PDB file of C-alpha atoms in Angstrom:
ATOM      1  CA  UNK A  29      -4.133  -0.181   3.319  1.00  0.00           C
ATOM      2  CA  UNK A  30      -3.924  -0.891   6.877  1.00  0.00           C
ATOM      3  CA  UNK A  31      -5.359   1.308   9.037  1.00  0.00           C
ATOM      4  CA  UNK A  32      -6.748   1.711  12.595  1.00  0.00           C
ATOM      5  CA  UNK A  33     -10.481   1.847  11.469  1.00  0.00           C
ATOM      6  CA  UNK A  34     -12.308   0.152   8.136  1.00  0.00           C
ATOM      7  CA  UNK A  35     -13.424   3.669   7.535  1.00  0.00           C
ATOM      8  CA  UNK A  36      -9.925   5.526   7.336  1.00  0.00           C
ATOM      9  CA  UNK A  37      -8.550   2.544   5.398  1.00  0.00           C
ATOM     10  CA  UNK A  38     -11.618   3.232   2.618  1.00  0.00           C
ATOM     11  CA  UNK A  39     -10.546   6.718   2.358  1.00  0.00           C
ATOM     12  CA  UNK A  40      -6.973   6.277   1.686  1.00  0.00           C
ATOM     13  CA  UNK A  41      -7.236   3.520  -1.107  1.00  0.00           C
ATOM     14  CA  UNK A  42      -9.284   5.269  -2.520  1.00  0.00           C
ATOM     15  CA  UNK A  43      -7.544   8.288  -2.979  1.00  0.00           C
ATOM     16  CA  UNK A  44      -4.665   6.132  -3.822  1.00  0.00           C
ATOM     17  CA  UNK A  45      -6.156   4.753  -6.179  1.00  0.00           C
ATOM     18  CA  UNK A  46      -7.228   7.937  -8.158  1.00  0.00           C
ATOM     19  CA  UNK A  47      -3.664   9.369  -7.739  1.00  0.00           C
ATOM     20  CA  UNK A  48      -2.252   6.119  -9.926  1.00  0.00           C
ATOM     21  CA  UNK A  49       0.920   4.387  -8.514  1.00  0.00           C
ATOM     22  CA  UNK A  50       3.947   6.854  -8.474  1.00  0.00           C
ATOM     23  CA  UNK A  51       2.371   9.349  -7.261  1.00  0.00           C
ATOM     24  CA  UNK A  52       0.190   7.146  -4.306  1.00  0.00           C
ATOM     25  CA  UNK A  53       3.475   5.966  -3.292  1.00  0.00           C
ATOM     26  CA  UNK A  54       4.356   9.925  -2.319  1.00  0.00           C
ATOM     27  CA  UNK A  55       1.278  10.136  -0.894  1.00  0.00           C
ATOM     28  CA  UNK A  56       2.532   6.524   0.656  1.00  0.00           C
ATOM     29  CA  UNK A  57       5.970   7.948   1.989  1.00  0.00           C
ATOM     30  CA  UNK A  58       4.688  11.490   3.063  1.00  0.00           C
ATOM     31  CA  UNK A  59       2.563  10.030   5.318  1.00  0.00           C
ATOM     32  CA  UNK A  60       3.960   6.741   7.000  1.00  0.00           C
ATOM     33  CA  UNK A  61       0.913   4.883   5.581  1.00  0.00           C
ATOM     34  CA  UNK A  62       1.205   1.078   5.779  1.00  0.00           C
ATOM     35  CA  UNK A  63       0.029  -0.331   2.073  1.00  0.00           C
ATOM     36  CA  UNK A  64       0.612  -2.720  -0.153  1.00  0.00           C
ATOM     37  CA  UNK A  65       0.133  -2.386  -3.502  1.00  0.00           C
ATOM     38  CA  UNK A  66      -0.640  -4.334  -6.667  1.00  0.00           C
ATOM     39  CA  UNK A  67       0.073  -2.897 -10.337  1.00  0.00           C
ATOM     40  CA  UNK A  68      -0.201  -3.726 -13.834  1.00  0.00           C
ATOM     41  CA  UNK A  69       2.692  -3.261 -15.942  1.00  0.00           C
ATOM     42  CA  UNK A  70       2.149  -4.690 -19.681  1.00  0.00           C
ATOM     43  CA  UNK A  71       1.563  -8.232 -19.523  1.00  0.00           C
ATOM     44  CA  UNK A  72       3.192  -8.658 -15.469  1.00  0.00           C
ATOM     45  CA  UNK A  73       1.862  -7.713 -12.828  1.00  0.00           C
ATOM     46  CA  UNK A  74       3.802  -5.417  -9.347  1.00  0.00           C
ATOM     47  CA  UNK A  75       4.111  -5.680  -6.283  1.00  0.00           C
ATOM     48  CA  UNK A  76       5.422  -3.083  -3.676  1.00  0.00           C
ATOM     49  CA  UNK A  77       4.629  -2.590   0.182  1.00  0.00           C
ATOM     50  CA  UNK A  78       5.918   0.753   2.233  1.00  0.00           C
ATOM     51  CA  UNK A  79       8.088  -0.072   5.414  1.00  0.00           C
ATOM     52  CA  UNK A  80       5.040   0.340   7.868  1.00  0.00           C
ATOM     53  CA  UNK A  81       3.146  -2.374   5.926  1.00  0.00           C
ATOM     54  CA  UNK A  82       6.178  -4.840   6.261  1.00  0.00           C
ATOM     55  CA  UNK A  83       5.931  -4.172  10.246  1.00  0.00           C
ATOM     56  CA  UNK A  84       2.455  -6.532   9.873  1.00  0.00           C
ATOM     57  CA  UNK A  85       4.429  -9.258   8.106  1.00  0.00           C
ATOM     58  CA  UNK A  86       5.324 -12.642  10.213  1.00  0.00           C
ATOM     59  CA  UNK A  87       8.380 -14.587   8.861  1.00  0.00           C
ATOM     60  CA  UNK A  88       8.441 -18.168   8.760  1.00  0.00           C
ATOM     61  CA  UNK A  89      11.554 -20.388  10.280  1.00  0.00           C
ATOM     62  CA  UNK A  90      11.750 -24.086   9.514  1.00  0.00           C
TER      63      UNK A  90
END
């Protein structure tokens, strides 16, 4: 979670976190929260980022 203090970004994975992944996603979605998350799925392992998280991302060009 990015966020604009170390204290709000706490809160927020954590709550995520205790919601499980569908439902933090909502959560993510409802309120334009910029995460990116990491999930278990058998023997793989997920990845997914909301829009607002991808705004922090800097491409590369060669």
């Amino acid at each position: 979670v990015i966020a604009p203090t170390a204290l709000e970004a706490d809160a927020w994975d954590t709550g995520l976190m205790v919601l499980g992944p569908e439902k933090a996603k909502e959560v993510v979605r409802r309120e334009g929260l910029a995460v990116y998350m990491i999930t278990k799925e058998g023997d793989s392992f997920k990845t997914w980022m909301s829009p607002q998280f991808k705004s922090f991302l800097i491409s590369e060009k060669n």
